[in-house]
N, CA and C atoms as an extended XYZ file, in Angstrom:
195
Properties=species:S:1:pos:R:3:atomname:S:1:resname:S:1:resid:I:1 pbc="F F F"
N       -23.846        1.657       26.355 N   MET     1
C       -23.551        2.233       25.062 CA  MET     1
C       -22.613        1.296       24.319 C   MET     1
N       -22.986        0.865       23.142 N   SER     2
C       -22.139       -0.044       22.383 CA  SER     2
C       -21.369        0.720       21.317 C   SER     2
N       -20.192        0.238       21.074 N   LYS     3
C       -19.344        0.837       20.011 CA  LYS     3
C       -19.840        0.385       18.646 C   LYS     3
N       -19.819        1.290       17.697 N   LYS     4
C       -20.174        0.945       16.338 CA  LYS     4
C       -19.002        0.251       15.704 C   LYS     4
N       -19.261       -0.910       15.130 N   LEU     5
C       -18.238       -1.704       14.468 CA  LEU     5
C       -17.966       -1.158       13.077 C   LEU     5
N       -16.694       -0.888       12.789 N   THR     6
C       -16.332       -0.426       11.455 CA  THR     6
C       -15.907       -1.623       10.636 C   THR     6
N       -16.490       -1.753        9.446 N   VAL     7
C       -16.132       -2.871        8.551 CA  VAL     7
C       -15.664       -2.269        7.240 C   VAL     7
N       -14.515       -2.752        6.771 N   VAL     8
C       -13.963       -2.278        5.492 CA  VAL     8
C       -13.882       -3.470        4.538 C   VAL     8
N       -13.664       -3.190        3.275 N   THR     9
C       -13.527       -4.221        2.257 CA  THR     9
C       -12.041       -4.453        1.960 C   THR     9
N       -11.630       -5.698        1.952 N   CYS    10
C       -10.252       -6.064        1.632 CA  CYS    10
C        -9.960       -5.559        0.224 C   CYS    10
N        -8.952       -4.704        0.029 N   PRO    11
C        -8.648       -4.215       -1.315 CA  PRO    11
C        -8.174       -5.286       -2.285 C   PRO    11
N        -7.792       -6.440       -1.798 N   GLN    12
C        -7.292       -7.501       -2.694 CA  GLN    12
C        -8.412       -8.440       -3.126 C   GLN    12
N        -9.208       -8.956       -2.183 N   CYS    13
C       -10.187       -9.982       -2.541 CA  CYS    13
C       -11.648       -9.542       -2.342 C   CYS    13
N       -11.872       -8.402       -1.661 N   GLY    14
C       -13.203       -7.902       -1.489 CA  GLY    14
C       -13.937       -8.417       -0.282 C   GLY    14
N       -13.280       -9.222        0.560 N   ALA    15
C       -13.892       -9.733        1.768 CA  ALA    15
C       -14.128       -8.624        2.777 C   ALA    15
N       -15.126       -8.803        3.639 N   SER    16
C       -15.384       -7.818        4.709 CA  SER    16
C       -14.386       -8.020        5.838 C   SER    16
N       -13.827       -6.928        6.344 N   VAL    17
C       -12.830       -6.984        7.380 CA  VAL    17
C       -13.256       -6.051        8.527 C   VAL    17
N       -13.315       -6.546        9.763 N   GLU    18
C       -13.600       -5.697       10.907 CA  GLU    18
C       -12.361       -4.896       11.225 C   GLU    18
N       -12.525       -3.572       11.372 N   TRP    19
C       -11.399       -2.684       11.654 CA  TRP    19
C       -11.174       -2.655       13.150 C   TRP    19
N       -10.188       -3.421       13.617 N   GLY    20
C        -9.870       -3.445       15.032 CA  GLY    20
C        -8.741       -4.405       15.322 C   GLY    20
N        -8.433       -4.562       16.577 N   GLU    21
C        -7.295       -5.406       17.000 CA  GLU    21
C        -7.472       -6.857       16.531 C   GLU    21
N        -8.708       -7.298       16.346 N   GLN    22
C        -8.955       -8.670       15.907 CA  GLN    22
C        -8.568       -8.899       14.453 C   GLN    22
N        -8.256       -7.843       13.731 N   SER    23
C        -7.873       -7.927       12.313 CA  SER    23
C        -6.495       -7.304       12.103 C   SER    23
N        -5.404       -8.027       12.454 N   PRO    24
C        -4.066       -7.474       12.416 CA  PRO    24
C        -3.580       -7.072       11.015 C   PRO    24
N        -4.179       -7.595        9.968 N   TYR    25
C        -3.749       -7.275        8.629 CA  TYR    25
C        -4.614       -6.224        7.933 C   TYR    25
N        -5.519       -5.593        8.703 N   ARG    26
C        -6.405       -4.605        8.117 CA  ARG    26
C        -5.631       -3.557        7.341 C   ARG    26
N        -6.080       -3.066        6.218 N   PRO    27
C        -7.420       -3.301        5.646 CA  PRO    27
C        -7.514       -4.618        4.885 C   PRO    27
N        -6.462       -5.430        4.896 N   PHE    28
C        -6.522       -6.742        4.227 CA  PHE    28
C        -7.123       -7.762        5.152 C   PHE    28
N        -7.713       -8.821        4.572 N   CYS    29
C        -8.359       -9.846        5.388 CA  CYS    29
C        -7.366      -10.854        5.931 C   CYS    29
N        -6.197      -10.930        5.296 N   SER    30
C        -5.230      -11.954        5.713 CA  SER    30
C        -3.810      -11.550        5.293 C   SER    30
N        -2.854      -12.264        5.806 N   LYS    31
C        -1.448      -12.045        5.431 CA  LYS    31
C        -1.264      -12.306        3.960 C   LYS    31
N        -1.979      -13.309        3.415 N   LYS    32
C        -1.856      -13.653        2.023 CA  LYS    32
C        -2.246      -12.458        1.121 C   LYS    32
N        -3.412      -11.841        1.393 N   CYS    33
C        -3.857      -10.702        0.594 CA  CYS    33
C        -2.888       -9.518        0.763 C   CYS    33
N        -2.371       -9.322        1.968 N   GLN    34
C        -1.404       -8.249        2.219 CA  GLN    34
C        -0.153       -8.455        1.397 C   GLN    34
N         0.331       -9.681        1.328 N   MET    35
C         1.592       -9.983        0.593 CA  MET    35
C         1.352       -9.908       -0.937 C   MET    35
N         0.171      -10.285       -1.412 N   ILE    36
C        -0.131      -10.151       -2.836 CA  ILE    36
C        -0.074       -8.685       -3.222 C   ILE    36
N        -0.664       -7.822       -2.398 N   ASP    37
C        -0.687       -6.382       -2.676 CA  ASP    37
C         0.749       -5.820       -2.611 C   ASP    37
N         1.514       -6.237       -1.615 N   PHE    38
C         2.886       -5.780       -1.466 CA  PHE    38
C         3.698       -6.163       -2.699 C   PHE    38
N         3.460       -7.399       -3.226 N   GLY    39
C         4.184       -7.868       -4.397 CA  GLY    39
C         3.918       -7.025       -5.630 C   GLY    39
N         2.659       -6.548       -5.787 N   THR    40
C         2.361       -5.722       -6.967 CA  THR    40
C         3.079       -4.375       -6.890 C   THR    40
N         3.245       -3.844       -5.666 N   TRP    41
C         4.014       -2.615       -5.503 CA  TRP    41
C         5.484       -2.842       -5.742 C   TRP    41
N         6.003       -3.949       -5.186 N   ALA    42
C         7.425       -4.252       -5.318 CA  ALA    42
C         7.829       -4.497       -6.781 C   ALA    42
N         6.902       -5.050       -7.556 N   ASN    43
C         7.159       -5.306       -8.994 CA  ASN    43
C         6.837       -4.095       -9.848 C   ASN    43
N         6.503       -2.976       -9.187 N   GLU    44
C         6.173       -1.711       -9.855 CA  GLU    44
C         4.979       -1.837      -10.787 C   GLU    44
N         4.074       -2.799      -10.462 N   GLU    45
C         2.804       -2.903      -11.199 CA  GLU    45
C         1.852       -1.820      -10.719 C   GLU    45
N         2.040       -1.361       -9.476 N   ASN    46
C         1.280       -0.238       -8.942 CA  ASN    46
C         2.246        0.931       -8.805 C   ASN    46
N         1.742        2.133       -8.948 N   ALA    47
C         2.559        3.330       -8.768 CA  ALA    47
C         1.649        4.468       -8.362 C   ALA    47
N         2.218        5.462       -7.683 N   ILE    48
C         1.485        6.648       -7.308 CA  ILE    48
C         1.634        7.664       -8.421 C   ILE    48
N         0.540        8.094       -9.040 N   PRO    49
C         0.640        9.052      -10.134 CA  PRO    49
C         1.347       10.332       -9.687 C   PRO    49
N         2.256       10.804      -10.528 N   GLY    50
C         2.940       12.051      -10.242 CA  GLY    50
C         4.112       11.919       -9.309 C   GLY    50
N         4.480       10.685       -8.910 N   ALA    51
C         5.627       10.501       -8.031 CA  ALA    51
C         6.871       10.903       -8.789 C   ALA    51
N         7.804       11.597       -8.113 N   PRO    52
C         9.039       12.035       -8.761 CA  PRO    52
C         9.881       10.860       -9.215 C   PRO    52
N        10.630       11.043      -10.280 N   ASP    53
C        11.551       10.043      -10.769 CA  ASP    53
C        12.764       10.084       -9.859 C   ASP    53
N        13.019        9.008       -9.138 N   MET    54
C        14.126        8.987       -8.196 CA  MET    54
C        15.514        8.990       -8.860 C   MET    54
N        15.594        8.695      -10.147 N   LEU    55
C        16.891        8.714      -10.849 CA  LEU    55
C        17.401       10.128      -11.001 C   LEU    55
N        16.538       11.109      -10.960 N   ASP    56
C        16.928       12.507      -11.147 CA  ASP    56
C        16.406       13.335       -9.994 C   ASP    56
N        16.507       12.807       -8.750 N   SER    57
C        15.878       13.445       -7.597 CA  SER    57
C        16.564       14.754       -7.209 C   SER    57
N        17.806       14.987       -7.620 N   ASP    58
C        18.490       16.230       -7.234 CA  ASP    58
C        18.285       17.343       -8.261 C   ASP    58
N        17.546       17.076       -9.349 N   GLY    59
C        17.263       18.109      -10.336 CA  GLY    59
C        18.343       18.275      -11.370 C   GLY    59
N        19.400       17.465      -11.289 N   TRP    60
C        20.493       17.589      -12.261 CA  TRP    60
C        20.323       16.600      -13.358 C   TRP    60
N        20.673       16.948      -14.532 N   SER    61
C        20.687       16.003      -15.664 CA  SER    61
C        22.155       15.763      -16.047 C   SER    61
N        22.375       14.823      -16.916 N   GLU    62
C        23.724       14.483      -17.329 CA  GLU    62
C        24.491       15.687      -17.927 C   GLU    62
N        23.794       16.603      -18.575 N   GLU    63
C        24.504       17.734      -19.209 CA  GLU    63
C        25.081       18.735      -18.208 C   GLU    63
N        24.627       18.682      -16.955 N   HIS    64
C        25.147       19.600      -15.956 CA  HIS    64
C        26.379       19.069      -15.193 C   HIS    64
N        26.777       17.801      -15.419 N   HIS    65
C        27.894       17.246      -14.689 CA  HIS    65
C        29.199       17.481      -15.335 C   HIS    65
């Protein structure tokens, strides 16, 4: 019985990536694509819709202080 190989697409460049121990940067094809993606999040070019504003995470505004 052979295992079915799972292949995903690198979210950065579109290359095919085997999902397994042989692909340590999965779902990215390489460290380079992983770091490019990380950089877009770090520069706030990517964001999760509806994420709370961390500046007002306790629910207080300036008028309550």
